[in-house]
PDB file of C-alpha atoms in Angstrom:
ATOM      1  CA  GLY A   1       0.000   0.000   0.000  1.00 57.00           C
ATOM      2  CA  ALA A   2       0.960   3.667  -0.092  1.00 81.00           C
ATOM      3  CA  GLY A   3       3.582   4.841   2.330  1.00 92.00           C
ATOM      4  CA  VAL A   4       3.904   8.101   4.208  1.00 95.00           C
ATOM      5  CA  SER A   5       3.951  11.055   1.846  1.00 96.00           C
ATOM      6  CA  GLN A   6       5.179  14.578   2.471  1.00 97.00           C
ATOM      7  CA  SER A   7       4.859  17.783   0.546  1.00 97.00           C
ATOM      8  CA  PRO A   8       6.556  19.764  -0.708  1.00 97.00           C
ATOM      9  CA  SER A   9       9.690  17.755  -1.321  1.00 96.00           C
ATOM     10  CA  ASN A  10      11.780  20.906  -1.205  1.00 97.00           C
ATOM     11  CA  LYS A  11      10.942  24.381   0.024  1.00 98.00           C
ATOM     12  CA  VAL A  12      13.020  27.529  -0.244  1.00 98.00           C
ATOM     13  CA  THR A  13      11.771  30.507   1.713  1.00 97.00           C
ATOM     14  CA  GLU A  14      13.007  33.896   2.772  1.00 97.00           C
ATOM     15  CA  LYS A  15      13.894  34.603   6.367  1.00 97.00           C
ATOM     16  CA  GLY A  16      10.855  35.871   8.240  1.00 97.00           C
ATOM     17  CA  LYS A  17       8.260  34.113   6.099  1.00 98.00           C
ATOM     18  CA  ASP A  18       5.901  31.430   7.394  1.00 98.00           C
ATOM     19  CA  VAL A  19       5.946  27.905   5.945  1.00 98.00           C
ATOM     20  CA  GLU A  20       3.635  24.916   6.132  1.00 98.00           C
ATOM     21  CA  LEU A  21       4.825  21.373   5.676  1.00 98.00           C
ATOM     22  CA  ARG A  22       2.326  18.591   5.072  1.00 98.00           C
ATOM     23  CA  CYS A  23       2.341  14.930   6.009  1.00 97.00           C
ATOM     24  CA  ASP A  24      -0.063  12.234   4.823  1.00 96.00           C
ATOM     25  CA  PRO A  25       0.361   9.173   7.046  1.00 95.00           C
ATOM     26  CA  ILE A  26      -0.369   5.592   6.133  1.00 94.00           C
ATOM     27  CA  SER A  27      -4.092   5.002   6.298  1.00 92.00           C
ATOM     28  CA  GLY A  28      -5.152   3.605   9.659  1.00 90.00           C
ATOM     29  CA  HIS A  29      -2.003   4.592  11.501  1.00 92.00           C
ATOM     30  CA  THR A  30      -2.906   6.201  14.794  1.00 90.00           C
ATOM     31  CA  ALA A  31       0.490   7.639  15.685  1.00 92.00           C
ATOM     32  CA  LEU A  32       2.175  10.429  13.723  1.00 94.00           C
ATOM     33  CA  TYR A  33       5.582  11.946  14.414  1.00 94.00           C
ATOM     34  CA  TRP A  34       7.631  14.893  13.209  1.00 97.00           C
ATOM     35  CA  TYR A  35      11.427  14.888  13.371  1.00 96.00           C
ATOM     36  CA  ARG A  36      14.013  17.383  12.197  1.00 96.00           C
ATOM     37  CA  GLN A  37      17.330  16.383  10.673  1.00 94.00           C
ATOM     38  CA  SER A  38      19.942  19.093  10.369  1.00 90.00           C
ATOM     39  CA  LEU A  39      22.971  18.647   8.131  1.00 81.00           C
ATOM     40  CA  GLY A  40      25.240  15.993   9.567  1.00 71.00           C
ATOM     41  CA  GLN A  41      23.054  15.477  12.600  1.00 76.00           C
ATOM     42  CA  GLY A  42      20.774  12.765  13.847  1.00 82.00           C
ATOM     43  CA  LEU A  43      17.040  13.043  14.062  1.00 91.00           C
ATOM     44  CA  GLU A  44      15.665  15.509  16.562  1.00 92.00           C
ATOM     45  CA  PHE A  45      12.202  14.763  17.927  1.00 93.00           C
ATOM     46  CA  LEU A  46       9.689  17.574  17.486  1.00 96.00           C
ATOM     47  CA  ILE A  47       6.184  16.316  18.225  1.00 95.00           C
ATOM     48  CA  TYR A  48       3.967  13.275  18.082  1.00 92.00           C
ATOM     49  CA  PHE A  49       0.250  12.619  17.938  1.00 93.00           C
ATOM     50  CA  GLN A  50      -1.372   9.420  19.146  1.00 89.00           C
ATOM     51  CA  GLY A  51      -5.066   8.889  18.542  1.00 85.00           C
ATOM     52  CA  ASN A  52      -7.207  11.331  20.470  1.00 84.00           C
ATOM     53  CA  SER A  53      -4.610  11.938  23.166  1.00 87.00           C
ATOM     54  CA  ALA A  54      -3.035  15.338  23.668  1.00 89.00           C
ATOM     55  CA  PRO A  55       0.067  15.594  21.468  1.00 92.00           C
ATOM     56  CA  ASP A  56       3.529  15.443  22.984  1.00 92.00           C
ATOM     57  CA  LYS A  57       4.994  18.800  21.985  1.00 94.00           C
ATOM     58  CA  SER A  58       8.057  18.555  24.178  1.00 93.00           C
ATOM     59  CA  GLY A  59      10.488  18.659  21.248  1.00 94.00           C
ATOM     60  CA  LEU A  60       9.275  21.830  19.569  1.00 96.00           C
ATOM     61  CA  PRO A  61      12.259  24.213  19.711  1.00 95.00           C
ATOM     62  CA  SER A  62      10.321  27.452  20.043  1.00 95.00           C
ATOM     63  CA  ASP A  63       6.833  28.903  19.938  1.00 96.00           C
ATOM     64  CA  ARG A  64       7.378  29.644  16.252  1.00 97.00           C
ATOM     65  CA  PHE A  65       6.782  25.939  15.642  1.00 98.00           C
ATOM     66  CA  SER A  66       3.336  24.384  15.791  1.00 97.00           C
ATOM     67  CA  ALA A  67       1.639  21.324  14.386  1.00 97.00           C
ATOM     68  CA  GLU A  68      -1.842  20.028  14.032  1.00 95.00           C
ATOM     69  CA  ARG A  69      -3.409  16.809  12.924  1.00 94.00           C
ATOM     70  CA  THR A  70      -6.849  17.049  11.430  1.00 86.00           C
ATOM     71  CA  GLY A  71      -9.330  14.194  11.641  1.00 82.00           C
ATOM     72  CA  GLY A  72      -6.684  11.843  12.937  1.00 78.00           C
ATOM     73  CA  SER A  73      -5.032  11.790   9.530  1.00 90.00           C
ATOM     74  CA  VAL A  74      -3.172  14.566   7.712  1.00 95.00           C
ATOM     75  CA  SER A  75      -0.756  16.694   9.726  1.00 97.00           C
ATOM     76  CA  THR A  76       0.671  20.134   9.072  1.00 97.00           C
ATOM     77  CA  LEU A  77       3.833  21.489  10.659  1.00 98.00           C
ATOM     78  CA  THR A  78       3.913  25.279  10.626  1.00 98.00           C
ATOM     79  CA  ILE A  79       7.010  27.380  11.183  1.00 98.00           C
ATOM     80  CA  GLN A  80       6.373  31.081  11.640  1.00 98.00           C
ATOM     81  CA  ARG A  81       8.911  33.842  11.003  1.00 98.00           C
ATOM     82  CA  THR A  82      11.467  31.363   9.691  1.00 98.00           C
ATOM     83  CA  GLN A  83      15.107  31.750  10.647  1.00 97.00           C
ATOM     84  CA  GLN A  84      18.194  30.406   8.907  1.00 96.00           C
ATOM     85  CA  GLU A  85      18.737  27.882  11.681  1.00 95.00           C
ATOM     86  CA  ASP A  86      15.396  26.327  10.743  1.00 97.00           C
ATOM     87  CA  SER A  87      16.990  25.007   7.544  1.00 96.00           C
ATOM     88  CA  ALA A  88      16.842  21.224   7.761  1.00 97.00           C
ATOM     89  CA  VAL A  89      15.065  18.156   6.491  1.00 96.00           C
ATOM     90  CA  TYR A  90      11.739  17.670   8.230  1.00 97.00           C
ATOM     91  CA  LEU A  91      10.724  14.026   8.438  1.00 96.00           C
ATOM     92  CA  CYS A  92       7.282  12.712   9.208  1.00 96.00           C
ATOM     93  CA  ALA A  93       6.525   9.152  10.299  1.00 95.00           C
ATOM     94  CA  SER A  94       3.452   7.176  11.228  1.00 94.00           C
ATOM     95  CA  SER A  95       2.777   3.896  12.948  1.00 92.00           C
ATOM     96  CA  LEU A  96       0.102   1.683  14.348  1.00 88.00           C
ATOM     97  CA  ALA A  97      -0.310   2.044  18.081  1.00 73.00           C
ATOM     98  CA  ALA A  98       2.624  -0.125  19.070  1.00 68.00           C
ATOM     99  CA  GLY A  99       4.202  -0.608  15.701  1.00 78.00           C
ATOM    100  CA  VAL A 100       7.343   0.496  13.994  1.00 87.00           C
ATOM    101  CA  ALA A 101       7.568   4.030  12.661  1.00 90.00           C
ATOM    102  CA  ASN A 102       7.335   4.278   8.873  1.00 93.00           C
ATOM    103  CA  PHE A 103       9.017   7.395   7.578  1.00 94.00           C
ATOM    104  CA  GLY A 104       8.169   9.659   4.693  1.00 95.00           C
ATOM    105  CA  PRO A 105      10.770  11.038   2.261  1.00 94.00           C
ATOM    106  CA  GLY A 106      11.031  14.337   4.109  1.00 95.00           C
ATOM    107  CA  THR A 107      10.806  17.991   3.166  1.00 97.00           C
ATOM    108  CA  ARG A 108      14.070  19.852   2.727  1.00 96.00           C
ATOM    109  CA  LEU A 109      13.576  23.400   3.998  1.00 97.00           C
ATOM    110  CA  THR A 110      16.067  26.079   3.047  1.00 97.00           C
ATOM    111  CA  VAL A 111      15.749  29.515   4.616  1.00 97.00           C
ATOM    112  CA  THR A 112      17.665  32.217   2.733  1.00 96.00           C
TER     113      THR A 112
ATOM    114  CA  ALA B   1      18.509  11.453  30.288  1.00 73.00           C
ATOM    115  CA  GLN B   2      18.018   8.832  27.643  1.00 84.00           C
ATOM    116  CA  THR B   3      20.679   9.032  24.976  1.00 92.00           C
ATOM    117  CA  VAL B   4      21.886   7.000  22.014  1.00 96.00           C
ATOM    118  CA  THR B   5      25.529   7.131  20.979  1.00 96.00           C
ATOM    119  CA  GLN B   6      27.024   6.060  17.694  1.00 96.00           C
ATOM    120  CA  SER B   7      30.756   6.566  18.016  1.00 95.00           C
ATOM    121  CA  GLN B   8      31.668   5.812  14.399  1.00 96.00           C
ATOM    122  CA  PRO B   9      30.817   8.765  12.128  1.00 95.00           C
ATOM    123  CA  GLU B  10      31.983   6.806   9.081  1.00 96.00           C
ATOM    124  CA  MET B  11      32.859   3.218   8.217  1.00 97.00           C
ATOM    125  CA  SER B  12      34.073   1.505   5.064  1.00 97.00           C
ATOM    126  CA  VAL B  13      33.760  -2.101   3.999  1.00 97.00           C
ATOM    127  CA  GLN B  14      34.782  -4.054   0.951  1.00 97.00           C
ATOM    128  CA  GLU B  15      32.003  -5.573  -1.078  1.00 97.00           C
ATOM    129  CA  ALA B  16      31.175  -9.097   0.158  1.00 97.00           C
ATOM    130  CA  GLU B  17      32.905  -8.488   3.486  1.00 97.00           C
ATOM    131  CA  THR B  18      31.341  -8.088   6.935  1.00 98.00           C
ATOM    132  CA  VAL B  19      31.086  -4.868   8.911  1.00 98.00           C
ATOM    133  CA  THR B  20      29.819  -4.065  12.393  1.00 98.00           C
ATOM    134  CA  LEU B  21      28.313  -0.724  13.374  1.00 98.00           C
ATOM    135  CA  SER B  22      28.319   0.203  17.053  1.00 98.00           C
ATOM    136  CA  CYS B  23      25.576   1.712  19.168  1.00 98.00           C
ATOM    137  CA  THR B  24      25.295   2.281  22.890  1.00 98.00           C
ATOM    138  CA  TYR B  25      22.429   3.787  24.801  1.00 97.00           C
ATOM    139  CA  ASP B  26      21.703   5.060  28.246  1.00 95.00           C
ATOM    140  CA  THR B  27      18.429   4.382  30.008  1.00 93.00           C
ATOM    141  CA  SER B  28      17.011   3.414  33.371  1.00 91.00           C
ATOM    142  CA  GLU B  29      14.057   1.693  31.743  1.00 89.00           C
ATOM    143  CA  SER B  30      13.850  -2.095  31.676  1.00 88.00           C
ATOM    144  CA  ASP B  31      11.367  -2.438  28.833  1.00 91.00           C
ATOM    145  CA  TYR B  32      12.119  -0.812  25.511  1.00 94.00           C
ATOM    146  CA  TYR B  33      12.746  -1.340  21.825  1.00 94.00           C
ATOM    147  CA  LEU B  34      15.855  -0.806  19.754  1.00 96.00           C
ATOM    148  CA  PHE B  35      16.018  -0.209  16.030  1.00 96.00           C
ATOM    149  CA  TRP B  36      18.432   0.236  13.184  1.00 97.00           C
ATOM    150  CA  TYR B  37      17.259   2.441  10.330  1.00 97.00           C
ATOM    151  CA  LYS B  38      18.992   2.948   7.003  1.00 96.00           C
ATOM    152  CA  GLN B  39      18.872   6.283   5.163  1.00 94.00           C
ATOM    153  CA  PRO B  40      20.144   6.197   1.575  1.00 92.00           C
ATOM    154  CA  PRO B  41      20.746   9.417  -0.397  1.00 87.00           C
ATOM    155  CA  SER B  42      17.042   9.441  -1.282  1.00 84.00           C
ATOM    156  CA  ARG B  43      16.434  10.468   2.380  1.00 86.00           C
ATOM    157  CA  GLN B  44      13.865   7.706   2.878  1.00 87.00           C
ATOM    158  CA  MET B  45      14.385   6.125   6.297  1.00 92.00           C
ATOM    159  CA  ILE B  46      14.028   2.363   6.019  1.00 94.00           C
ATOM    160  CA  LEU B  47      13.753  -0.009   8.964  1.00 95.00           C
ATOM    161  CA  VAL B  48      16.549  -2.555   8.890  1.00 97.00           C
ATOM    162  CA  ILE B  49      15.954  -4.493  12.085  1.00 96.00           C
ATOM    163  CA  ARG B  50      14.418  -4.173  15.527  1.00 95.00           C
ATOM    164  CA  GLN B  51      14.932  -5.788  18.899  1.00 95.00           C
ATOM    165  CA  GLU B  52      12.643  -6.038  21.909  1.00 93.00           C
ATOM    166  CA  ALA B  53      14.623  -5.625  25.113  1.00 92.00           C
ATOM    167  CA  TYR B  54      12.807  -8.481  26.843  1.00 91.00           C
ATOM    168  CA  LYS B  55      14.003 -10.931  24.204  1.00 90.00           C
ATOM    169  CA  GLN B  56      17.406 -12.453  24.846  1.00 86.00           C
ATOM    170  CA  GLN B  57      17.721 -13.818  21.336  1.00 92.00           C
ATOM    171  CA  ASN B  58      19.443 -11.482  18.913  1.00 95.00           C
ATOM    172  CA  ALA B  59      17.285 -10.371  15.995  1.00 95.00           C
ATOM    173  CA  THR B  60      18.303 -11.326  12.478  1.00 94.00           C
ATOM    174  CA  GLU B  61      16.981 -10.246   9.110  1.00 94.00           C
ATOM    175  CA  ASN B  62      18.687 -11.914   6.170  1.00 95.00           C
ATOM    176  CA  ARG B  63      22.227 -10.434   5.989  1.00 97.00           C
ATOM    177  CA  PHE B  64      21.599  -8.149   8.958  1.00 97.00           C
ATOM    178  CA  SER B  65      21.931  -9.222  12.567  1.00 97.00           C
ATOM    179  CA  VAL B  66      22.385  -7.522  15.898  1.00 97.00           C
ATOM    180  CA  ASN B  67      24.451  -8.176  18.978  1.00 97.00           C
ATOM    181  CA  PHE B  68      22.251  -7.018  21.842  1.00 96.00           C
ATOM    182  CA  GLN B  69      23.996  -6.781  25.200  1.00 95.00           C
ATOM    183  CA  LYS B  70      21.379  -5.481  27.624  1.00 94.00           C
ATOM    184  CA  ALA B  71      23.623  -5.221  30.665  1.00 94.00           C
ATOM    185  CA  ALA B  72      26.203  -3.305  28.678  1.00 95.00           C
ATOM    186  CA  LYS B  73      23.506  -1.257  26.924  1.00 96.00           C
ATOM    187  CA  SER B  74      25.019  -2.079  23.587  1.00 97.00           C
ATOM    188  CA  PHE B  75      23.245  -2.774  20.310  1.00 97.00           C
ATOM    189  CA  SER B  76      25.573  -3.318  17.354  1.00 98.00           C
ATOM    190  CA  LEU B  77      24.540  -4.095  13.791  1.00 98.00           C
ATOM    191  CA  LYS B  78      26.406  -6.652  11.707  1.00 98.00           C
ATOM    192  CA  ILE B  79      26.066  -6.595   7.947  1.00 98.00           C
ATOM    193  CA  SER B  80      27.304  -9.740   6.244  1.00 98.00           C
ATOM    194  CA  ASP B  81      28.190 -10.102   2.566  1.00 97.00           C
ATOM    195  CA  SER B  82      28.059  -6.321   2.120  1.00 98.00           C
ATOM    196  CA  GLN B  83      26.552  -5.065  -1.116  1.00 97.00           C
ATOM    197  CA  LEU B  84      26.911  -1.749  -2.925  1.00 96.00           C
ATOM    198  CA  GLY B  85      23.274  -1.039  -2.109  1.00 95.00           C
ATOM    199  CA  ASP B  86      24.069  -1.130   1.595  1.00 97.00           C
ATOM    200  CA  ALA B  87      25.881   2.186   1.313  1.00 97.00           C
ATOM    201  CA  ALA B  88      23.870   4.667   3.385  1.00 96.00           C
ATOM    202  CA  MET B  89      23.603   6.429   6.742  1.00 95.00           C
ATOM    203  CA  TYR B  90      22.650   4.022   9.496  1.00 97.00           C
ATOM    204  CA  PHE B  91      20.838   5.294  12.563  1.00 97.00           C
ATOM    205  CA  CYS B  92      20.417   3.469  15.826  1.00 97.00           C
ATOM    206  CA  ALA B  93      17.225   4.338  17.715  1.00 96.00           C
ATOM    207  CA  TYR B  94      15.680   3.628  21.089  1.00 95.00           C
ATOM    208  CA  ARG B  95      12.052   3.783  22.142  1.00 93.00           C
ATOM    209  CA  PRO B  96      10.819   3.131  25.672  1.00 90.00           C
ATOM    210  CA  SER B  97       7.879   0.778  25.904  1.00 88.00           C
ATOM    211  CA  GLY B  98       4.599   2.603  26.331  1.00 80.00           C
ATOM    212  CA  THR B  99       5.786   5.736  24.581  1.00 82.00           C
ATOM    213  CA  TYR B 100       6.073   6.771  20.976  1.00 82.00           C
ATOM    214  CA  LYS B 101       9.128   8.977  21.224  1.00 86.00           C
ATOM    215  CA  TYR B 102      12.123   7.598  19.373  1.00 91.00           C
ATOM    216  CA  ILE B 103      15.584   8.752  20.351  1.00 92.00           C
ATOM    217  CA  PHE B 104      18.117   8.566  17.567  1.00 94.00           C
ATOM    218  CA  GLY B 105      21.876   8.471  17.453  1.00 94.00           C
ATOM    219  CA  THR B 106      23.833  10.783  15.160  1.00 93.00           C
ATOM    220  CA  GLY B 107      24.339   8.086  12.547  1.00 95.00           C
ATOM    221  CA  THR B 108      27.166   6.189  10.881  1.00 96.00           C
ATOM    222  CA  ARG B 109      27.870   6.691   7.204  1.00 96.00           C
ATOM    223  CA  LEU B 110      28.699   3.347   5.608  1.00 98.00           C
ATOM    224  CA  LYS B 111      30.693   3.248   2.407  1.00 97.00           C
ATOM    225  CA  VAL B 112      30.891   0.016   0.426  1.00 97.00           C
ATOM    226  CA  LEU B 113      33.965  -0.312  -1.758  1.00 96.00           C
ATOM    227  CA  ALA B 114      33.804  -2.297  -4.990  1.00 93.00           C
TER     228      ALA B 114
END
């Protein structure tokens, strides 16, 4: 079946602009995660959603970052007033309740 | 704090040879899961193998196997009969049971030499 999809694949934006990154999880997966991967670094946890529970936002680096998941499916990660240090690959993953995370191809964000 | 350490930023292996990638982790939990993910240049993270901490038997998946030493908090990945397609970044990850937060190491870049 279809895997996790993310859009756009690449995004270039000017410093100070807002961006929205989209994630379409695998159908039926109740858990959805966002991670950030900076150049040469590992994956940094940002946020996860699990069913109807309150999301774990403990990894969001600042209040410029927010995420929502509508209808238990699609998720949008929003970064307001982008800064150059926000440049990274943003990875989304989904899983069944206790299953293994399946990752999407990521969105490469470049802030100029 | 729970951490995952991959001390080898880069490794090389000759095609058809065997290579072992190291991973150590720090946790006070007794029940958790460990994973190895592969990330080729396409950026797509692919699960290679996973291990439940309560299982003593080391997980294997075709040419990939792990050496899980719970007391030492070590979780190394062995790739046998290395192939050119194995070239990628390999990430070790830890997830406590009952949570959904994965903690990743910084990765090891594996080069396979023809």
